[in-house]
Tab-separated table of C-alpha atoms and ligand atoms in Angstrom:
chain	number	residue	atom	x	y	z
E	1	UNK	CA	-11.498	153.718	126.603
E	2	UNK	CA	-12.848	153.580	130.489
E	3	UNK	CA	-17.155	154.443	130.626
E	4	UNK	CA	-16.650	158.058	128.951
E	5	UNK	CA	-16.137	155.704	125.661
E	6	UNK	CA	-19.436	153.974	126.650
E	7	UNK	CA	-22.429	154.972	124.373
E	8	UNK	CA	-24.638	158.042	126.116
E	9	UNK	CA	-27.933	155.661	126.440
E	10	UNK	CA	-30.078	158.828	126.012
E	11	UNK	CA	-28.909	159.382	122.137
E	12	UNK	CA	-27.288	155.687	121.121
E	13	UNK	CA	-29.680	153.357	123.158
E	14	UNK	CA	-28.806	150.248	120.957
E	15	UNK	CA	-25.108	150.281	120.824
E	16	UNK	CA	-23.241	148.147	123.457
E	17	UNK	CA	-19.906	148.258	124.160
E	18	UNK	CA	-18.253	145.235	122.946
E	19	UNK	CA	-15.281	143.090	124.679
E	20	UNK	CA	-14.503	139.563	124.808
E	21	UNK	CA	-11.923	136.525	124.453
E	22	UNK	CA	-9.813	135.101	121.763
E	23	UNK	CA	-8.868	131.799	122.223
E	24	UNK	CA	-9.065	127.810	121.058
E	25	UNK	CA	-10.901	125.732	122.310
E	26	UNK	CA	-13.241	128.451	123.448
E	27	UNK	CA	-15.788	126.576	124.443
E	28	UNK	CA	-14.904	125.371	127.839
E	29	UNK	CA	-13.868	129.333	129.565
E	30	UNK	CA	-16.271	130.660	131.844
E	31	UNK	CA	-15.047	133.686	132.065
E	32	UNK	CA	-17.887	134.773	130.221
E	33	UNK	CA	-20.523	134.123	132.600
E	34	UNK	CA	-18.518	135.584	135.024
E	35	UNK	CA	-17.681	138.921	133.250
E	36	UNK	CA	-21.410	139.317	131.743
E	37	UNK	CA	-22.530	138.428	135.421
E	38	UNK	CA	-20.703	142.060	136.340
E	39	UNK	CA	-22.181	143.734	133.813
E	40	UNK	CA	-25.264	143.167	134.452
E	41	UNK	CA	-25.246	143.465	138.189
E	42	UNK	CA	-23.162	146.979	137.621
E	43	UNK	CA	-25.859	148.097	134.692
E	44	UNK	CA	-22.903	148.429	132.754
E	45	UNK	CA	-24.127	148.264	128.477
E	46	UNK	CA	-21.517	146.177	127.420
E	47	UNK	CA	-21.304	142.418	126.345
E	48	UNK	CA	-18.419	139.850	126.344
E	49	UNK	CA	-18.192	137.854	123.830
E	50	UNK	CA	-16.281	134.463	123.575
E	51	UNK	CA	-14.396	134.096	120.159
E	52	UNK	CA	-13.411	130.756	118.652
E	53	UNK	CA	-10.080	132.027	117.076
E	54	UNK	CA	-7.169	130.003	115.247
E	55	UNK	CA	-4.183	131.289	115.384
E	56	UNK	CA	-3.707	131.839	111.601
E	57	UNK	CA	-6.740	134.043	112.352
E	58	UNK	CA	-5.197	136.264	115.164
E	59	UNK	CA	-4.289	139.452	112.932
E	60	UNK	CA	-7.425	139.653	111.740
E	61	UNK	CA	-9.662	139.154	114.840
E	62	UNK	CA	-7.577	142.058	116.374
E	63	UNK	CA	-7.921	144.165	113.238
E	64	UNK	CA	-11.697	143.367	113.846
E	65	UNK	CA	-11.558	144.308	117.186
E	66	UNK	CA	-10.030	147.409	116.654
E	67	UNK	CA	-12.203	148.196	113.699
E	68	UNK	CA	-15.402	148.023	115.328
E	69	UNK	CA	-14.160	149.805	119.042
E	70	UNK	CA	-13.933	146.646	120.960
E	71	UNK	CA	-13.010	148.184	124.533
E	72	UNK	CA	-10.481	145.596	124.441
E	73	UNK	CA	-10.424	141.432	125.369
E	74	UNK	CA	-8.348	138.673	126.897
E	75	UNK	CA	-6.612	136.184	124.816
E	76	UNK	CA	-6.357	133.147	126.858
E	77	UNK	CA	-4.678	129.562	125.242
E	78	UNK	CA	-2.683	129.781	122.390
E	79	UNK	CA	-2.678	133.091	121.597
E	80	UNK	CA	-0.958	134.861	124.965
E	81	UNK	CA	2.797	135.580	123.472
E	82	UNK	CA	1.461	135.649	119.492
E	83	UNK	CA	-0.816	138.393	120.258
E	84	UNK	CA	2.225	140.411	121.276
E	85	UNK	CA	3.020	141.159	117.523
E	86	UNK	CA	-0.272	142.622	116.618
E	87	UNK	CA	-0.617	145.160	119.534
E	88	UNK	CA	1.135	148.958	120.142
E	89	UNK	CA	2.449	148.364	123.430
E	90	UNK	CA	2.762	146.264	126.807
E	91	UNK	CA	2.101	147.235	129.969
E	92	UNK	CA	5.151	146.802	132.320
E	93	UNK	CA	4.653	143.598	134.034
E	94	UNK	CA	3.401	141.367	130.916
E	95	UNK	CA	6.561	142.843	129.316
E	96	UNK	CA	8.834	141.140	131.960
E	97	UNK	CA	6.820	138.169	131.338
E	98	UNK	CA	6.259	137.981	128.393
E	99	UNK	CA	2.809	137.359	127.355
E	100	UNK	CA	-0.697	139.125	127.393
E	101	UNK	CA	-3.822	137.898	128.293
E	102	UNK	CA	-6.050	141.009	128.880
E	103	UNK	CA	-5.327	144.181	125.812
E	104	UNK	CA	-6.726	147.536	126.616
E	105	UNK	CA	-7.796	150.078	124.314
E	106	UNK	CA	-6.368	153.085	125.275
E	107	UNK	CA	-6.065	156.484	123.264
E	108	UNK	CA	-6.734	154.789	120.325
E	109	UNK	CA	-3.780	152.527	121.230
E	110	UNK	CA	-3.707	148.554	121.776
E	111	UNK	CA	-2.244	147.690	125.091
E	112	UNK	CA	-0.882	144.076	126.223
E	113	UNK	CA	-1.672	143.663	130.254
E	114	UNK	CA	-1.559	140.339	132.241
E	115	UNK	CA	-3.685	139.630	134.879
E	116	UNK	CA	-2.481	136.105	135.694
E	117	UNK	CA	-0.186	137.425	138.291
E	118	UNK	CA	-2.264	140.346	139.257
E	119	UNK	CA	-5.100	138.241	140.211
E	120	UNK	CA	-2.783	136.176	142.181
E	121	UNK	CA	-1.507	138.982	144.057
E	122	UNK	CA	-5.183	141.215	144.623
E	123	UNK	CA	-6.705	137.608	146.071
E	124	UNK	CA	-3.341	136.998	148.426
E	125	UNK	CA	-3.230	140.303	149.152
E	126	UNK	CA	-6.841	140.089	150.808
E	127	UNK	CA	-5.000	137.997	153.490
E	128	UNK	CA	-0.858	138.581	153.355
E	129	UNK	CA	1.096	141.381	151.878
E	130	UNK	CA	3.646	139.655	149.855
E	131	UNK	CA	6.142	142.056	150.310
E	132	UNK	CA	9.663	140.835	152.657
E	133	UNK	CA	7.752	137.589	152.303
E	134	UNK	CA	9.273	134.160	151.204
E	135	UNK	CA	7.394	132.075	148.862
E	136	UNK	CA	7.632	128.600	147.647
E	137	UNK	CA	6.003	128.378	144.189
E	138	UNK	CA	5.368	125.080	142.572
E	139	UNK	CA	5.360	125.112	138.896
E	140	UNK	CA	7.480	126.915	136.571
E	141	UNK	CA	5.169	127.258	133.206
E	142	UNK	CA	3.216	129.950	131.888
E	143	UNK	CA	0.618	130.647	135.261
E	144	UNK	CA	4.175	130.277	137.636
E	145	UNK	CA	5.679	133.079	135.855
E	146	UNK	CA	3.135	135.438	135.981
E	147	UNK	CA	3.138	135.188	139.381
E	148	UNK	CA	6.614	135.228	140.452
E	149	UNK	CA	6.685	138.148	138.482
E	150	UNK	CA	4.078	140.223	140.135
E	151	UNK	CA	5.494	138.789	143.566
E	152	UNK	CA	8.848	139.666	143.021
E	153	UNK	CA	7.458	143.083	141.616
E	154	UNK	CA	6.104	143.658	144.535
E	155	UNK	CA	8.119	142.851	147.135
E	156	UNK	CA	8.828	139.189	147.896
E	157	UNK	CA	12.536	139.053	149.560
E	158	UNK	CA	13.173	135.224	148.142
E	159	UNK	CA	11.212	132.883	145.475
E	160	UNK	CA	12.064	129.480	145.810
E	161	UNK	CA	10.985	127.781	142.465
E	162	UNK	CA	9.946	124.044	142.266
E	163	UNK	CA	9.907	122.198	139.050
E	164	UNK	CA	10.670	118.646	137.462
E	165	UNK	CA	12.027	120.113	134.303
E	166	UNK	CA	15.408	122.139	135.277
E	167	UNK	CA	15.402	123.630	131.997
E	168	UNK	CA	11.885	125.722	132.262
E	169	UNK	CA	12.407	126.023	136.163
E	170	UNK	CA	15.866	127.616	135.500
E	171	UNK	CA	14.888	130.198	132.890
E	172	UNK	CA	12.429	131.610	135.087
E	173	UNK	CA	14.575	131.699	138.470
E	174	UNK	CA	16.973	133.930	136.344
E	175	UNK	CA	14.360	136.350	134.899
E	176	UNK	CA	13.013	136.584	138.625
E	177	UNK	CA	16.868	137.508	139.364
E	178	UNK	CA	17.242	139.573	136.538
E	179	UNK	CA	13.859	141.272	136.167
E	180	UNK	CA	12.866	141.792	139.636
E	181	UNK	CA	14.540	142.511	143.292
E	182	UNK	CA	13.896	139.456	144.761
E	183	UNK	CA	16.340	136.223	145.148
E	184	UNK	CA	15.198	133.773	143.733
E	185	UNK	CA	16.609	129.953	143.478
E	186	UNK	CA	15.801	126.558	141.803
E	187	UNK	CA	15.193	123.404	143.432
E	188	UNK	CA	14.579	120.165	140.937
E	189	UNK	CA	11.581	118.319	141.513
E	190	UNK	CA	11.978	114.297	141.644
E	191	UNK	CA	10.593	113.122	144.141
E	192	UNK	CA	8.755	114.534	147.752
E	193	UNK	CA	9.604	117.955	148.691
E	194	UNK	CA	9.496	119.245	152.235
E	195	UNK	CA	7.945	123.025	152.763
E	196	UNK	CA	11.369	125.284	154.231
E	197	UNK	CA	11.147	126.345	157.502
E	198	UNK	CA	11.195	130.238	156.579
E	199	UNK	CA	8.136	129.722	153.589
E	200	UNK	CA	5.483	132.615	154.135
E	201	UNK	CA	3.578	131.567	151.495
E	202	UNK	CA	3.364	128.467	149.404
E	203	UNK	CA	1.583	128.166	145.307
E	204	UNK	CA	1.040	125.582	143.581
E	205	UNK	CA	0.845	127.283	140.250
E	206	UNK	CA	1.201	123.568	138.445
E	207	UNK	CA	-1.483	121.857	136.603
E	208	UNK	CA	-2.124	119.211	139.412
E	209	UNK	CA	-5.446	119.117	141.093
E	210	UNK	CA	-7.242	120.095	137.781
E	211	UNK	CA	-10.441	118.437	137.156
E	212	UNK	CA	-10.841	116.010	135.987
E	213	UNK	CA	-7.852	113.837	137.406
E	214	UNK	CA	-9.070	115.261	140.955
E	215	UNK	CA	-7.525	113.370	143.052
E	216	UNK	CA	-4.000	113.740	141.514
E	217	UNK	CA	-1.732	114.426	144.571
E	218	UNK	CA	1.287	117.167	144.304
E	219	UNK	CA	4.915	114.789	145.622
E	220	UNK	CA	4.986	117.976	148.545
E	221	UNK	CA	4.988	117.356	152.512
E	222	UNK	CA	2.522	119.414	154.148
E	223	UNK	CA	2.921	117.721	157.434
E	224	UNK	CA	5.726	120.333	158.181
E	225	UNK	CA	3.872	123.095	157.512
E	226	UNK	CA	3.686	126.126	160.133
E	227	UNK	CA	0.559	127.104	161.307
E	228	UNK	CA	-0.360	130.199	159.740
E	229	UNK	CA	1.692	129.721	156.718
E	230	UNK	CA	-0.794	130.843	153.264
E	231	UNK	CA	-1.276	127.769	150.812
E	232	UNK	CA	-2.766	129.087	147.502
E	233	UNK	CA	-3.699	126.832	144.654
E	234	UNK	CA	-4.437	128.054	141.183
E	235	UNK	CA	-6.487	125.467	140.203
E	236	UNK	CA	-10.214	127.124	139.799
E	237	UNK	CA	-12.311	123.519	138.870
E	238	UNK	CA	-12.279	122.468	141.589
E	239	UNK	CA	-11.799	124.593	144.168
E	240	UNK	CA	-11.353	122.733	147.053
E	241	UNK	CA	-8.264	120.965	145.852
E	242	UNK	CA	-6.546	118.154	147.554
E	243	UNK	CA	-3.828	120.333	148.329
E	244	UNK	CA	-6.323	123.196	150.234
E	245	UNK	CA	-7.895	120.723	151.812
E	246	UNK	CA	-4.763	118.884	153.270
E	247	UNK	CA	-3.411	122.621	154.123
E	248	UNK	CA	-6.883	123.822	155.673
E	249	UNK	CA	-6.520	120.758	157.980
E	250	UNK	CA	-3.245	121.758	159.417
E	251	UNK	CA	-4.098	125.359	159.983
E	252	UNK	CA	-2.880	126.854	156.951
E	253	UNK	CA	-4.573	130.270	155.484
E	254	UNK	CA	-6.116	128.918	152.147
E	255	UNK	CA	-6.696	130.482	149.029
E	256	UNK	CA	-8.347	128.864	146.218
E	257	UNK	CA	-8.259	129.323	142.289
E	258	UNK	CA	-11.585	130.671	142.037
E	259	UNK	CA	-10.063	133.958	143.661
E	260	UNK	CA	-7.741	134.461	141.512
E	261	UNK	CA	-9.928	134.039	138.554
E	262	UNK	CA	-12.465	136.784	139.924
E	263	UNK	CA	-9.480	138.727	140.667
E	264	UNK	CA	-8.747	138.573	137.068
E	265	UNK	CA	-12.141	139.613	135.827
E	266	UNK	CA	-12.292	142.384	138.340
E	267	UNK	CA	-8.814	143.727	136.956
E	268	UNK	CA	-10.046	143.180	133.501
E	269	UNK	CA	-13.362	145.134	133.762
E	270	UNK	CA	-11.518	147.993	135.294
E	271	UNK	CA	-9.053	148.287	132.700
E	272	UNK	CA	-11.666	148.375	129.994
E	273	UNK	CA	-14.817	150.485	131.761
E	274	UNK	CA	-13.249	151.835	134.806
E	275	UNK	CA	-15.990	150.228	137.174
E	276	UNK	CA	-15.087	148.350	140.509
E	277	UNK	CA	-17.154	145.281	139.836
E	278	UNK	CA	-18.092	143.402	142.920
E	279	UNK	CA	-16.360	139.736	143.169
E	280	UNK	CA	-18.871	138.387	145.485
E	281	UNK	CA	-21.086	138.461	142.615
E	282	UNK	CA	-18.643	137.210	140.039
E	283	UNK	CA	-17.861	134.767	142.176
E	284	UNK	CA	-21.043	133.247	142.729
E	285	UNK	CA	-21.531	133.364	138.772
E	286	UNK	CA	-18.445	130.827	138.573
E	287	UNK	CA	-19.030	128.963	141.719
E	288	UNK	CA	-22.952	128.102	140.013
E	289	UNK	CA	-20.825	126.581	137.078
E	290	UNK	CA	-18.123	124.531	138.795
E	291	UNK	CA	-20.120	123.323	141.720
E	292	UNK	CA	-23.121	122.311	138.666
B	1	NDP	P1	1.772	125.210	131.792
B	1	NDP	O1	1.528	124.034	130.933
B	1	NDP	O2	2.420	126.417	131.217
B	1	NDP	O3	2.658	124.754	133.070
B	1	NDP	C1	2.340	123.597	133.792
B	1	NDP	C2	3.271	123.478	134.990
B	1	NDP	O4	2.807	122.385	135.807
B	1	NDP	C3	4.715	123.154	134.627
B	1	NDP	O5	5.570	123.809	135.525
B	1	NDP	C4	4.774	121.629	134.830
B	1	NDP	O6	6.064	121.170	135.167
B	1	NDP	C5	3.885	121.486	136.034
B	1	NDP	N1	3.326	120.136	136.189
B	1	NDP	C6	2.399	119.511	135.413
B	1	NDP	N2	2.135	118.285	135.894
B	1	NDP	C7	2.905	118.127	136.995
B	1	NDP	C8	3.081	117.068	137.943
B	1	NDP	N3	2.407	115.907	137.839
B	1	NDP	N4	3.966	117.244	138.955
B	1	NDP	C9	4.650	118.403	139.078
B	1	NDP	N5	4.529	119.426	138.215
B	1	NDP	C10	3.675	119.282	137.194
B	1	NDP	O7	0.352	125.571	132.411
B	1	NDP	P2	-0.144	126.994	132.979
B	1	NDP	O8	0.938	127.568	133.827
B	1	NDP	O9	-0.715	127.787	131.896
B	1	NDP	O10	-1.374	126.539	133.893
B	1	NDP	C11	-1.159	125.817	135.108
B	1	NDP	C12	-2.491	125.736	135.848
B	1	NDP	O11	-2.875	127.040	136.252
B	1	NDP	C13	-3.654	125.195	135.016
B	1	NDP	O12	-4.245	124.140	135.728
B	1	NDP	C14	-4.622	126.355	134.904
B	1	NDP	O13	-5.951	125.913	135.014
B	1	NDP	C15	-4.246	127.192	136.108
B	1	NDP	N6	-4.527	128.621	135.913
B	1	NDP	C16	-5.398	129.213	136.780
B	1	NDP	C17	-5.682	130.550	136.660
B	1	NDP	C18	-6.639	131.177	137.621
B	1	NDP	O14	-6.990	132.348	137.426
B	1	NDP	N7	-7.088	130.489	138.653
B	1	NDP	C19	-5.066	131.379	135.614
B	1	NDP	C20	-4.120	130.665	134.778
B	1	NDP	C21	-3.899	129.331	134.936
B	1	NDP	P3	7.194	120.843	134.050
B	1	NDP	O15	7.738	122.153	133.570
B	1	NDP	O16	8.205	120.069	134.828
B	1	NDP	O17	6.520	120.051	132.976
């Protein structure tokens, strides 16, 4: 893996390195234009291609992959917890959690990562250290756990998880207890829900906000919301979300989806060429598409 495994341009000048994703529907990721926008801005020779995969067809896309040298790809929707079976080992986080979305070539080795969470935490990090913090995360499905597992990971003292169905919402308060050092505790959602008084950091890691119901509205009061407190929303399209917007306008610290996205490109290029790719410009390569 990393750039030693890139081709030497003065003796293979027509062999690029290959990654990608594995998904269905494919059509509608962007993460494309936002991973070839790196690689060209970086000079990087590599090319990421998106792959319309079924998931009878899993096995063999990864046997492809590892047949012709791919530095590795992400797996995105359904293939994140099926892909599990095909690879040679997890790193440790997306083995708490469960499922893979970015595998690694390594020593010849296929390696699970997920950069859900990790995103999460390198684009909150840019403005809060989650560590001692308290968080009150919205959501409980496959997004949710990524991040309370990163956050509790790293730090968090208490993750207060919010979700209609007590079933889902439960399982993952008591991996977060299990799994992780942090305290975490379930509170049902039906009906409006008032922000605690000792919340660092709120998420809404739900589907709410997504285009193109827009203007859906999470049931959550933000009038008691302390200045200063960080409101992230993982919704990337759009990224000025109801909920930021309502947030920005009572002096919260915002973060939008879009971050987190880059976040997870800049992880995912590192882990397969070992460059630093710059998010400004990865950003602007996604902002071009949502904002079109
Ligand atoms: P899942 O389907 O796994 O989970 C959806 C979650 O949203 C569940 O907890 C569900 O609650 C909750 N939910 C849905 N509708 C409502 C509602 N009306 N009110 C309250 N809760 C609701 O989805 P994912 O976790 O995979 O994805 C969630 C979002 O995260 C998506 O919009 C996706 O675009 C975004 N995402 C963004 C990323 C980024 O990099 N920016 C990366 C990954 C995902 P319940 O369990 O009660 O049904």
């Amino acid at each position: 893996g990393r750039l030693a495994a890139l081709p030497p341009r003065a003796r293979v000048s027509f062999l690029s390195a290959l990654t990608g994703s594995f998904s269905t529907p494919a059509g509608e990721n962007p993460t494309v234009a936002m991973i070839e926008a790196a690689y060209r801005h970086h000079g990087i020779d590599a090319r990421y291609l998106n792959c319309e995969v079924a998931p009878a067809a899993l096995g063999d896309a990864v046997r492809g992959a590892r047949a012709m040298g791919w530095l590795g790809f992400n797996c995105s929707i359904p293939h994140k917890v099926a892909v599990i079976e095909h690879l040679d080992g997890l790193g440790d986080s997306a083995a708490v959690i469960g499922a893979v979305n970015c595998v690694v070539l390594r020593d010849d080795r296929l390696i699970g990562e997920n950069t859900d969470g990790q995103g999460f935490l390198a684009a909150l990090r840019t403005v809060a250290d989650p560590a001692g913090r308290s968080f009150l995360l919205l959501g409980a499905g496959g997004a949710a756990r990524a991040i309370a597992v990163e956050a509790g990971l790293a730090g968090a003292a208490r993750i207060t998880v919010v979700n209609r169905d007590r079933a889902r919402g439960a399982e993952l308060v008591a991996l977060l207890n299990a799994r992780t050092p942090a305290s975490a505790e379930l509170v049902v959602w039906d009906g409006f829900q008032r922000v605690p008084d000792e919340t660092d950091i709120v998420v809404n890691a739900t589907s709410v906000g997504l285009f193109p119901d827009v203007d859906a509205r999470l049931e959550l009061d933000v009038d008691g919301l302390r200045e200063g407190t960080v409101v992230a929303d993982v919704i990337p399209n759009p990224p000025r979300t109801r909920l930021i917007r309502d947030a920005e306008a009572r002096g919260a610290t915002v973060l939008d989806g879009l971050g987190m996205l880059v976040q997870q490109g800049v992880i995912s290029i590192r882990h397969w060429t070992g460059v630093d790719a710059d998010p400004a410009v990865m950003r602007r390569a996604l902002a071009a598409i949502f904002s079109a």
